[in-house]
PDB file of C-alpha atoms and ligand atoms in Angstrom:
ATOM      1  CA  UNK A 165     118.411 120.855 103.974  1.00 98.00           C
ATOM      2  CA  UNK A 166     118.944 123.115 100.992  1.00 98.00           C
ATOM      3  CA  UNK A 167     116.744 122.621  97.815  1.00 98.00           C
ATOM      4  CA  UNK A 168     118.024 123.706  94.438  1.00 98.00           C
ATOM      5  CA  UNK A 169     116.054 123.887  91.160  1.00 98.00           C
ATOM      6  CA  UNK A 170     119.146 124.285  88.984  1.00 98.00           C
ATOM      7  CA  UNK A 171     121.773 121.543  88.698  1.00 98.00           C
ATOM      8  CA  UNK A 172     124.105 124.219  87.251  1.00 98.00           C
ATOM      9  CA  UNK A 173     124.565 125.498  90.908  1.00 98.00           C
ATOM     10  CA  UNK A 174     126.010 122.253  92.108  1.00 98.00           C
ATOM     11  CA  UNK A 175     129.596 122.691  91.116  1.00 98.00           C
ATOM     12  CA  UNK A 176     130.043 125.986  92.778  1.00 98.00           C
ATOM     13  CA  UNK A 177     128.541 124.644  96.131  1.00 98.00           C
ATOM     14  CA  UNK A 178     130.327 121.393  95.982  1.00 98.00           C
ATOM     15  CA  UNK A 179     133.670 122.917  95.066  1.00 98.00           C
ATOM     16  CA  UNK A 180     133.349 125.392  98.018  1.00 98.00           C
ATOM     17  CA  UNK A 181     132.560 122.309 100.357  1.00 98.00           C
ATOM     18  CA  UNK A 182     135.619 120.314  98.963  1.00 98.00           C
ATOM     19  CA  UNK A 183     137.872 123.330  99.372  1.00 98.00           C
ATOM     20  CA  UNK A 184     136.841 123.355 103.071  1.00 98.00           C
ATOM     21  CA  UNK A 185     137.875 119.664 103.371  1.00 98.00           C
ATOM     22  CA  UNK A 186     134.427 118.085 103.129  1.00 98.00           C
ATOM     23  CA  UNK A 187     133.990 114.587 101.599  1.00 98.00           C
ATOM     24  CA  UNK A 188     131.146 114.921  99.049  1.00 98.00           C
ATOM     25  CA  UNK A 189     128.543 112.089  98.573  1.00 99.00           C
ATOM     26  CA  UNK A 190     126.093 112.201  95.674  1.00 99.00           C
ATOM     27  CA  UNK A 191     123.014 110.158  95.219  1.00 99.00           C
ATOM     28  CA  UNK A 192     121.221 110.384  91.770  1.00 98.00           C
ATOM     29  CA  UNK A 193     117.592 109.348  91.810  1.00 98.00           C
ATOM     30  CA  UNK A 194     114.523 109.665  89.699  1.00 98.00           C
ATOM     31  CA  UNK A 195     112.421 110.485  92.863  1.00 98.00           C
ATOM     32  CA  UNK A 196     109.390 108.624  94.339  1.00 97.00           C
ATOM     33  CA  UNK A 197     111.892 107.840  97.124  1.00 98.00           C
ATOM     34  CA  UNK A 198     111.449 104.725  99.077  1.00 98.00           C
ATOM     35  CA  UNK A 199     113.488 102.856 101.716  1.00 98.00           C
ATOM     36  CA  UNK A 200     115.863 101.610  98.984  1.00 98.00           C
ATOM     37  CA  UNK A 201     116.760 105.133  98.197  1.00 98.00           C
ATOM     38  CA  UNK A 202     116.895 106.092 101.917  1.00 98.00           C
ATOM     39  CA  UNK A 203     119.515 103.456 102.385  1.00 98.00           C
ATOM     40  CA  UNK A 204     121.679 104.862  99.756  1.00 98.00           C
ATOM     41  CA  UNK A 205     121.420 108.390 101.255  1.00 99.00           C
ATOM     42  CA  UNK A 206     121.992 106.953 104.864  1.00 98.00           C
ATOM     43  CA  UNK A 207     125.190 105.133 103.510  1.00 98.00           C
ATOM     44  CA  UNK A 208     126.343 108.290 101.914  1.00 99.00           C
ATOM     45  CA  UNK A 209     125.664 110.282 105.159  1.00 98.00           C
ATOM     46  CA  UNK A 210     127.736 107.695 107.142  1.00 98.00           C
ATOM     47  CA  UNK A 211     130.759 107.836 104.705  1.00 98.00           C
ATOM     48  CA  UNK A 212     130.734 111.589 103.638  1.00 98.00           C
ATOM     49  CA  UNK A 213     130.615 115.007 105.221  1.00 98.00           C
ATOM     50  CA  UNK A 214     127.895 116.284 102.764  1.00 98.00           C
ATOM     51  CA  UNK A 215     125.199 114.520 100.884  1.00 99.00           C
ATOM     52  CA  UNK A 216     123.609 115.903  97.725  1.00 99.00           C
ATOM     53  CA  UNK A 217     120.572 113.969  96.288  1.00 99.00           C
ATOM     54  CA  UNK A 218     119.379 114.570  92.745  1.00 98.00           C
ATOM     55  CA  UNK A 219     115.671 114.005  91.956  1.00 98.00           C
ATOM     56  CA  UNK A 220     115.047 113.986  88.199  1.00 98.00           C
ATOM     57  CA  UNK A 221     112.887 111.808  86.066  1.00 98.00           C
ATOM     58  CA  UNK A 222     115.183 111.506  82.919  1.00 98.00           C
ATOM     59  CA  UNK A 223     113.225 111.285  79.670  1.00 98.00           C
ATOM     60  CA  UNK A 224     116.150 109.981  77.895  1.00 98.00           C
ATOM     61  CA  UNK A 225     116.073 106.600  79.496  1.00 98.00           C
ATOM     62  CA  UNK A 226     112.393 105.870  78.611  1.00 97.00           C
ATOM     63  CA  UNK A 227     111.345 104.264  75.261  1.00 96.00           C
ATOM     64  CA  UNK A 228     108.336 105.204  73.224  1.00 95.00           C
ATOM     65  CA  UNK A 229     105.303 103.575  75.072  1.00 92.00           C
ATOM     66  CA  UNK A 230     107.110 103.271  78.385  1.00 94.00           C
ATOM     67  CA  UNK A 231     106.016 104.919  81.550  1.00 93.00           C
ATOM     68  CA  UNK A 232     107.824 108.395  81.479  1.00 97.00           C
ATOM     69  CA  UNK A 233     104.512 110.270  81.528  1.00 96.00           C
ATOM     70  CA  UNK A 234     103.052 108.237  84.398  1.00 94.00           C
ATOM     71  CA  UNK A 235     106.257 107.689  86.402  1.00 95.00           C
ATOM     72  CA  UNK A 236     105.491 108.777  89.979  1.00 95.00           C
ATOM     73  CA  UNK A 237     106.454 112.281  90.819  1.00 97.00           C
ATOM     74  CA  UNK A 238     106.018 113.967  94.296  1.00 97.00           C
ATOM     75  CA  UNK A 239     108.892 116.251  95.208  1.00 98.00           C
ATOM     76  CA  UNK A 240     107.325 117.272  98.501  1.00 98.00           C
ATOM     77  CA  UNK A 241     107.315 113.646  99.714  1.00 98.00           C
ATOM     78  CA  UNK A 242     110.874 113.135  98.414  1.00 98.00           C
ATOM     79  CA  UNK A 243     112.222 115.990 100.334  1.00 98.00           C
ATOM     80  CA  UNK A 244     110.841 114.532 103.555  1.00 98.00           C
ATOM     81  CA  UNK A 245     112.530 111.091 102.743  1.00 98.00           C
ATOM     82  CA  UNK A 246     115.749 112.616 101.797  1.00 98.00           C
ATOM     83  CA  UNK A 247     116.028 114.976 104.807  1.00 98.00           C
ATOM     84  CA  UNK A 248     115.073 112.162 107.272  1.00 98.00           C
ATOM     85  CA  UNK A 249     117.831 109.965 105.680  1.00 98.00           C
ATOM     86  CA  UNK A 250     120.449 112.521 106.099  1.00 98.00           C
ATOM     87  CA  UNK A 251     120.699 114.521 102.839  1.00 99.00           C
ATOM     88  CA  UNK A 252     122.093 118.119 103.119  1.00 98.00           C
ATOM     89  CA  UNK A 253     120.950 119.253  99.664  1.00 98.00           C
ATOM     90  CA  UNK A 254     118.464 118.060  97.111  1.00 99.00           C
ATOM     91  CA  UNK A 255     118.479 119.254  93.502  1.00 98.00           C
ATOM     92  CA  UNK A 256     115.500 118.746  91.403  1.00 98.00           C
ATOM     93  CA  UNK A 257     116.374 120.225  87.962  1.00 98.00           C
ATOM     94  CA  UNK A 258     113.855 120.624  84.933  1.00 98.00           C
ATOM     95  CA  UNK A 259     114.184 118.728  81.691  1.00 98.00           C
ATOM     96  CA  UNK A 260     114.850 122.062  80.076  1.00 98.00           C
ATOM     97  CA  UNK A 261     118.285 122.297  81.930  1.00 98.00           C
ATOM     98  CA  UNK A 262     119.235 118.612  81.858  1.00 98.00           C
ATOM     99  CA  UNK A 263     118.081 117.654  78.285  1.00 97.00           C
ATOM    100  CA  UNK A 264     117.611 120.892  76.375  1.00 97.00           C
ATOM    101  CA  UNK A 265     116.106 120.554  72.885  1.00 96.00           C
ATOM    102  CA  UNK A 266     119.206 121.823  71.198  1.00 97.00           C
ATOM    103  CA  UNK A 267     121.471 119.137  72.915  1.00 96.00           C
ATOM    104  CA  UNK A 268     123.221 117.127  70.271  1.00 97.00           C
ATOM    105  CA  UNK A 269     125.565 114.926  72.532  1.00 97.00           C
ATOM    106  CA  UNK A 270     124.779 111.483  74.013  1.00 97.00           C
ATOM    107  CA  UNK A 271     126.861 108.905  75.795  1.00 98.00           C
ATOM    108  CA  UNK A 272     126.524 105.542  74.005  1.00 98.00           C
ATOM    109  CA  UNK A 273     127.286 102.361  75.903  1.00 98.00           C
ATOM    110  CA  UNK A 274     128.504  99.599  73.315  1.00 97.00           C
ATOM    111  CA  UNK A 275     128.319  95.928  74.124  1.00 95.00           C
ATOM    112  CA  UNK A 276     127.311  96.334  77.767  1.00 96.00           C
ATOM    113  CA  UNK A 277     124.419  98.475  76.794  1.00 96.00           C
ATOM    114  CA  UNK A 278     123.147  96.183  74.122  1.00 97.00           C
ATOM    115  CA  UNK A 279     122.505  92.995  76.244  1.00 98.00           C
ATOM    116  CA  UNK A 280     119.812  92.180  78.739  1.00 98.00           C
ATOM    117  CA  UNK A 281     118.042  95.440  79.676  1.00 98.00           C
ATOM    118  CA  UNK A 282     119.668  97.016  76.507  1.00 97.00           C
ATOM    119  CA  UNK A 283     118.206  94.429  74.282  1.00 97.00           C
ATOM    120  CA  UNK A 284     114.678  94.574  76.120  1.00 96.00           C
ATOM    121  CA  UNK A 285     114.749  98.410  76.273  1.00 97.00           C
ATOM    122  CA  UNK A 286     116.838  99.635  73.184  1.00 97.00           C
ATOM    123  CA  UNK A 287     118.604 103.027  74.087  1.00 97.00           C
ATOM    124  CA  UNK A 288     117.622 102.744  77.909  1.00 98.00           C
ATOM    125  CA  UNK A 289     121.295 102.316  79.058  1.00 98.00           C
ATOM    126  CA  UNK A 290     122.440 105.155  76.642  1.00 98.00           C
ATOM    127  CA  UNK A 291     119.799 107.397  78.250  1.00 98.00           C
ATOM    128  CA  UNK A 292     120.971 106.471  81.822  1.00 98.00           C
ATOM    129  CA  UNK A 293     124.737 106.827  80.748  1.00 98.00           C
ATOM    130  CA  UNK A 294     123.968 110.277  79.202  1.00 98.00           C
ATOM    131  CA  UNK A 295     122.233 111.692  82.300  1.00 98.00           C
ATOM    132  CA  UNK A 296     124.740 109.951  84.791  1.00 98.00           C
ATOM    133  CA  UNK A 297     127.591 111.381  83.068  1.00 98.00           C
ATOM    134  CA  UNK A 298     126.120 114.953  82.985  1.00 98.00           C
ATOM    135  CA  UNK A 299     125.177 114.603  86.784  1.00 98.00           C
ATOM    136  CA  UNK A 300     128.660 113.242  87.631  1.00 98.00           C
ATOM    137  CA  UNK A 301     130.461 116.139  85.792  1.00 98.00           C
ATOM    138  CA  UNK A 302     128.254 118.634  87.741  1.00 98.00           C
ATOM    139  CA  UNK A 303     129.002 116.761  91.160  1.00 98.00           C
ATOM    140  CA  UNK A 304     132.648 116.551  90.576  1.00 98.00           C
ATOM    141  CA  UNK A 305     134.985 114.678  92.865  1.00 98.00           C
ATOM    142  CA  UNK A 306     132.753 112.604  95.043  1.00 98.00           C
ATOM    143  CA  UNK A 307     131.508 109.238  96.094  1.00 98.00           C
ATOM    144  CA  UNK A 308     128.284 108.292  94.030  1.00 99.00           C
ATOM    145  CA  UNK A 309     125.860 105.795  95.351  1.00 99.00           C
ATOM    146  CA  UNK A 310     123.721 103.510  93.180  1.00 98.00           C
ATOM    147  CA  UNK A 311     121.570 100.537  94.175  1.00 98.00           C
ATOM    148  CA  UNK A 312     122.362  96.949  93.144  1.00 98.00           C
ATOM    149  CA  UNK A 313     118.682  96.483  92.241  1.00 98.00           C
ATOM    150  CA  UNK A 314     119.422  97.771  88.775  1.00 98.00           C
ATOM    151  CA  UNK A 315     122.463  95.680  88.571  1.00 98.00           C
ATOM    152  CA  UNK A 316     123.285  96.239  84.815  1.00 98.00           C
ATOM    153  CA  UNK A 317     122.996 100.003  85.346  1.00 98.00           C
ATOM    154  CA  UNK A 318     125.471  99.744  88.289  1.00 98.00           C
ATOM    155  CA  UNK A 319     127.974  97.779  85.937  1.00 98.00           C
ATOM    156  CA  UNK A 320     127.497 100.452  83.250  1.00 98.00           C
ATOM    157  CA  UNK A 321     127.973 103.393  85.538  1.00 98.00           C
ATOM    158  CA  UNK A 322     131.245 101.742  86.837  1.00 98.00           C
ATOM    159  CA  UNK A 323     132.352 101.332  83.332  1.00 98.00           C
ATOM    160  CA  UNK A 324     131.569 104.792  82.267  1.00 98.00           C
ATOM    161  CA  UNK A 325     133.400 106.329  85.136  1.00 98.00           C
ATOM    162  CA  UNK A 326     136.469 104.285  84.327  1.00 98.00           C
ATOM    163  CA  UNK A 327     136.235 104.958  80.479  1.00 98.00           C
ATOM    164  CA  UNK A 328     135.756 108.538  80.892  1.00 98.00           C
ATOM    165  CA  UNK A 329     138.132 108.999  83.834  1.00 98.00           C
ATOM    166  CA  UNK A 330     135.614 110.795  86.066  1.00 98.00           C
ATOM    167  CA  UNK A 331     136.966 111.627  89.504  1.00 98.00           C
ATOM    168  CA  UNK A 332     134.119 109.579  91.101  1.00 98.00           C
ATOM    169  CA  UNK A 333     134.095 106.408  93.323  1.00 98.00           C
ATOM    170  CA  UNK A 334     130.995 104.483  92.504  1.00 98.00           C
ATOM    171  CA  UNK A 335     129.589 102.804  95.582  1.00 98.00           C
ATOM    172  CA  UNK A 336     127.046  99.893  94.933  1.00 98.00           C
ATOM    173  CA  UNK A 337     124.535  99.305  97.611  1.00 98.00           C
ATOM    174  CA  UNK A 338     122.460  96.223  98.424  1.00 98.00           C
ATOM    175  CA  UNK A 339     118.977  95.949  97.329  1.00 98.00           C
ATOM    176  CA  UNK A 340     116.284  96.629 100.034  1.00 98.00           C
ATOM    177  CA  UNK A 341     113.401  94.236 100.043  1.00 98.00           C
ATOM    178  CA  UNK A 342     109.882  94.055 101.403  1.00 98.00           C
ATOM    179  CA  UNK A 343     109.219  91.288 103.952  1.00 98.00           C
ATOM    180  CA  UNK A 344     108.001  89.092 101.200  1.00 98.00           C
ATOM    181  CA  UNK A 345     111.237  89.414  99.234  1.00 98.00           C
ATOM    182  CA  UNK A 346     109.935  91.959  96.598  1.00 98.00           C
ATOM    183  CA  UNK A 347     112.851  94.298  95.766  1.00 98.00           C
ATOM    184  CA  UNK A 348     111.810  97.847  96.513  1.00 98.00           C
ATOM    185  CA  UNK A 349     111.126  99.832  93.334  1.00 97.00           C
ATOM    186  CA  UNK A 350     109.232 103.067  92.480  1.00 95.00           C
ATOM    187  CA  UNK A 351     107.396 100.821  89.920  1.00 95.00           C
ATOM    188  CA  UNK A 352     105.873  98.578  92.613  1.00 97.00           C
ATOM    189  CA  UNK A 353     103.220 101.307  93.279  1.00 95.00           C
ATOM    190  CA  UNK A 354     101.713 100.706  89.879  1.00 95.00           C
ATOM    191  CA  UNK A 355     100.947  97.099  90.811  1.00 97.00           C
ATOM    192  CA  UNK A 356      97.324  96.029  91.612  1.00 98.00           C
ATOM    193  CA  UNK A 357      96.691  94.071  94.641  1.00 98.00           C
ATOM    194  CA  UNK A 358      96.913  90.706  92.926  1.00 98.00           C
ATOM    195  CA  UNK A 359      99.888  91.718  90.947  1.00 98.00           C
ATOM    196  CA  UNK A 360     101.643  92.791  94.217  1.00 98.00           C
ATOM    197  CA  UNK A 361     100.912  89.335  95.600  1.00 98.00           C
ATOM    198  CA  UNK A 362     102.405  87.733  92.551  1.00 98.00           C
ATOM    199  CA  UNK A 363     105.502  89.825  92.437  1.00 98.00           C
ATOM    200  CA  UNK A 364     107.683  87.741  95.042  1.00 98.00           C
ATOM    201  CA  UNK A 365     107.917  85.051  92.353  1.00 98.00           C
ATOM    202  CA  UNK A 366     110.898  86.925  90.944  1.00 98.00           C
ATOM    203  CA  UNK A 367     112.987  86.660  94.183  1.00 98.00           C
ATOM    204  CA  UNK A 368     111.677  83.118  94.694  1.00 98.00           C
ATOM    205  CA  UNK A 369     112.955  82.097  91.219  1.00 98.00           C
ATOM    206  CA  UNK A 370     116.363  83.824  91.864  1.00 98.00           C
ATOM    207  CA  UNK A 371     116.758  81.983  95.148  1.00 98.00           C
ATOM    208  CA  UNK A 372     115.736  78.684  93.500  1.00 98.00           C
ATOM    209  CA  UNK A 373     118.512  79.345  90.872  1.00 98.00           C
ATOM    210  CA  UNK A 374     121.039  80.271  93.536  1.00 98.00           C
ATOM    211  CA  UNK A 375     120.182  77.225  95.688  1.00 98.00           C
ATOM    212  CA  UNK A 376     120.843  74.908  92.633  1.00 98.00           C
ATOM    213  CA  UNK A 377     124.117  76.437  92.096  1.00 98.00           C
ATOM    214  CA  UNK A 378     125.010  76.013  95.777  1.00 98.00           C
ATOM    215  CA  UNK A 379     123.842  72.403  95.487  1.00 98.00           C
ATOM    216  CA  UNK A 380     126.335  71.864  92.671  1.00 97.00           C
ATOM    217  CA  UNK A 381     124.705  72.731  89.445  1.00 98.00           C
ATOM    218  CA  UNK A 382     127.325  73.902  86.952  1.00 97.00           C
ATOM    219  CA  UNK A 383     125.382  74.117  83.716  1.00 98.00           C
ATOM    220  CA  UNK A 384     124.197  77.871  83.253  1.00 98.00           C
ATOM    221  CA  UNK A 385     121.447  76.869  80.782  1.00 98.00           C
ATOM    222  CA  UNK A 386     119.894  74.558  83.506  1.00 98.00           C
ATOM    223  CA  UNK A 387     119.777  77.484  86.085  1.00 98.00           C
ATOM    224  CA  UNK A 388     118.312  79.827  83.473  1.00 98.00           C
ATOM    225  CA  UNK A 389     115.667  77.248  82.766  1.00 98.00           C
ATOM    226  CA  UNK A 390     114.930  76.815  86.343  1.00 98.00           C
ATOM    227  CA  UNK A 391     114.506  80.575  87.094  1.00 98.00           C
ATOM    228  CA  UNK A 392     112.265  80.836  84.112  1.00 98.00           C
ATOM    229  CA  UNK A 393     110.107  77.821  85.042  1.00 98.00           C
ATOM    230  CA  UNK A 394     109.513  79.240  88.528  1.00 98.00           C
ATOM    231  CA  UNK A 395     108.522  82.723  87.113  1.00 98.00           C
ATOM    232  CA  UNK A 396     106.236  81.120  84.553  1.00 97.00           C
ATOM    233  CA  UNK A 397     104.430  79.024  87.140  1.00 97.00           C
ATOM    234  CA  UNK A 398     102.874  82.288  88.299  1.00 97.00           C
ATOM    235  CA  UNK A 399     100.083  83.189  85.951  1.00 97.00           C
ATOM    236  CA  UNK A 400     100.196  86.837  86.377  1.00 97.00           C
ATOM    237  CA  UNK A 401     103.829  87.181  85.540  1.00 98.00           C
ATOM    238  CA  UNK A 402     105.347  87.002  82.071  1.00 98.00           C
ATOM    239  CA  UNK A 403     109.123  86.252  81.909  1.00 98.00           C
ATOM    240  CA  UNK A 404     111.186  88.641  79.878  1.00 98.00           C
ATOM    241  CA  UNK A 405     114.472  87.082  80.508  1.00 98.00           C
ATOM    242  CA  UNK A 406     116.674  85.071  83.044  1.00 98.00           C
ATOM    243  CA  UNK A 407     120.332  85.103  82.953  1.00 98.00           C
ATOM    244  CA  UNK A 408     123.420  84.100  84.891  1.00 98.00           C
ATOM    245  CA  UNK A 409     126.382  86.342  84.324  1.00 98.00           C
ATOM    246  CA  UNK A 410     129.762  87.408  85.500  1.00 98.00           C
ATOM    247  CA  UNK A 411     129.129  90.327  88.026  1.00 98.00           C
ATOM    248  CA  UNK A 412     131.799  92.527  86.568  1.00 96.00           C
ATOM    249  CA  UNK A 413     131.596  92.073  82.799  1.00 97.00           C
ATOM    250  CA  UNK A 414     128.050  90.602  82.492  1.00 98.00           C
ATOM    251  CA  UNK A 415     129.344  87.876  80.226  1.00 97.00           C
ATOM    252  CA  UNK A 416     127.607  84.644  80.275  1.00 96.00           C
ATOM    253  CA  UNK A 417     129.918  81.970  81.782  1.00 96.00           C
ATOM    254  CA  UNK A 418     130.495  78.644  80.108  1.00 95.00           C
ATOM    255  CA  UNK A 419     130.436  76.878  83.509  1.00 96.00           C
ATOM    256  CA  UNK A 420     129.278  78.119  86.910  1.00 97.00           C
ATOM    257  CA  UNK A 421     132.214  78.851  89.108  1.00 95.00           C
ATOM    258  CA  UNK A 422     133.285  81.841  91.322  1.00 97.00           C
ATOM    259  CA  UNK A 423     131.265  84.882  91.734  1.00 98.00           C
ATOM    260  CA  UNK A 424     128.080  85.024  89.663  1.00 98.00           C
ATOM    261  CA  UNK A 425     124.995  87.159  89.369  1.00 98.00           C
ATOM    262  CA  UNK A 426     121.523  85.842  88.634  1.00 98.00           C
ATOM    263  CA  UNK A 427     119.271  88.378  86.741  1.00 98.00           C
ATOM    264  CA  UNK A 428     115.586  88.359  85.937  1.00 98.00           C
ATOM    265  CA  UNK A 429     113.098  90.671  84.190  1.00 98.00           C
ATOM    266  CA  UNK A 430     109.398  90.054  83.893  1.00 98.00           C
ATOM    267  CA  UNK A 431     106.182  91.864  83.244  1.00 98.00           C
ATOM    268  CA  UNK A 432     103.742  91.859  86.188  1.00 97.00           C
ATOM    269  CA  UNK A 433     100.425  93.063  84.576  1.00 94.00           C
ATOM    270  CA  UNK A 434     101.379  96.177  82.684  1.00 92.00           C
ATOM    271  CA  UNK A 435     104.497  96.836  84.953  1.00 96.00           C
ATOM    272  CA  UNK A 436     108.038  95.619  84.152  1.00 96.00           C
ATOM    273  CA  UNK A 437     110.161  94.546  87.151  1.00 98.00           C
ATOM    274  CA  UNK A 438     113.666  93.499  87.443  1.00 98.00           C
ATOM    275  CA  UNK A 439     115.707  91.717  90.190  1.00 98.00           C
ATOM    276  CA  UNK A 440     118.904  89.971  90.734  1.00 98.00           C
ATOM    277  CA  UNK A 441     120.943  87.895  93.310  1.00 98.00           C
ATOM    278  CA  UNK A 442     124.606  87.229  93.908  1.00 98.00           C
ATOM    279  CA  UNK A 443     125.848  83.652  94.439  1.00 98.00           C
ATOM    280  CA  UNK A 444     129.270  81.782  94.228  1.00 97.00           C
ATOM    281  CA  UNK A 445     129.607  78.741  92.130  1.00 94.00           C
TER     282      UNK A 445
HETATM  283  O1  LIG B 581     118.383 104.339  88.916  1.00 84.30           O
HETATM  284  C1  LIG B 581     117.746 105.387  88.621  1.00 84.30           C
HETATM  285  O2  LIG B 581     117.079 105.870  89.432  1.00 84.30           O
HETATM  286  C2  LIG B 581     118.132 106.121  87.348  1.00 84.30           C
HETATM  287  O3  LIG B 581     118.213 105.242  86.298  1.00 84.30           O
HETATM  288  C3  LIG B 581     119.306 107.056  87.479  1.00 84.30           C
HETATM  289  C4  LIG B 581     120.657 106.420  87.889  1.00 84.30           C
HETATM  290  C5  LIG B 581     118.969 108.120  88.688  1.00 84.30           C
HETATM  291  C6  LIG B 581     119.580 107.939  86.318  1.00 84.30           C
HETATM  292  O4  LIG B 581     118.354 108.524  85.860  1.00 84.30           O
END
């Protein structure tokens, strides 16, 4: 497996591979790779001839007071996970290359970036969109793999690829969960033992919401209230928001029919977790 420090080397390498007929897969990550990331790399390896993984903790997507400084970083461990999952190349660029001090261009996500996570974390999705646009421009024509765990991010990335006509096929991959239902996330490592025991409440709340829809509930407000009530029954967890949305537009439906996505965000101790679940009304 090849390891690069400069993302600027990607276009030359990937262009040569494409010229040789290789299908390129690209997996952008912020490192701290776990089985969820491994599943993206494995899927890319199944569907492509070459898989590049990016490991880069993007400062643009962290707000003031968020966990940029303490976000877990362990490149040596990431290289082991990436190679085992089937990566051919890992690029781990520096902030100086990806977000140089003189840079004055950002990608702003309008309506889709201002709701849900965008409201809770102003500027977060602009930061994601800016770095993802830069990375996808460097990667060029490829299939790019993103987890459904950050569902709004996936919708925003699909939108930006369409809006900016990038030659990229976005592949959304299912959330990988621990046996107790907790969605795998690099941030789970920050939970204390007690907090980790409380964390499955997010998935339990989503499942309760989905079950009520399957049982015939058609009022989105009732489902949102139910999800919130399940989360709030857990004393160590503070609800940020619960929502029922259209999975493509993230709009709130007036009545629950067809494909839907249930979303939840909550603070577990000092750690903010998000989760989501698909259901049909
Ligand atoms: O999901 C992530 O790890 C990040 O938001 C991403 C897409 C790599 C952009 O920094």
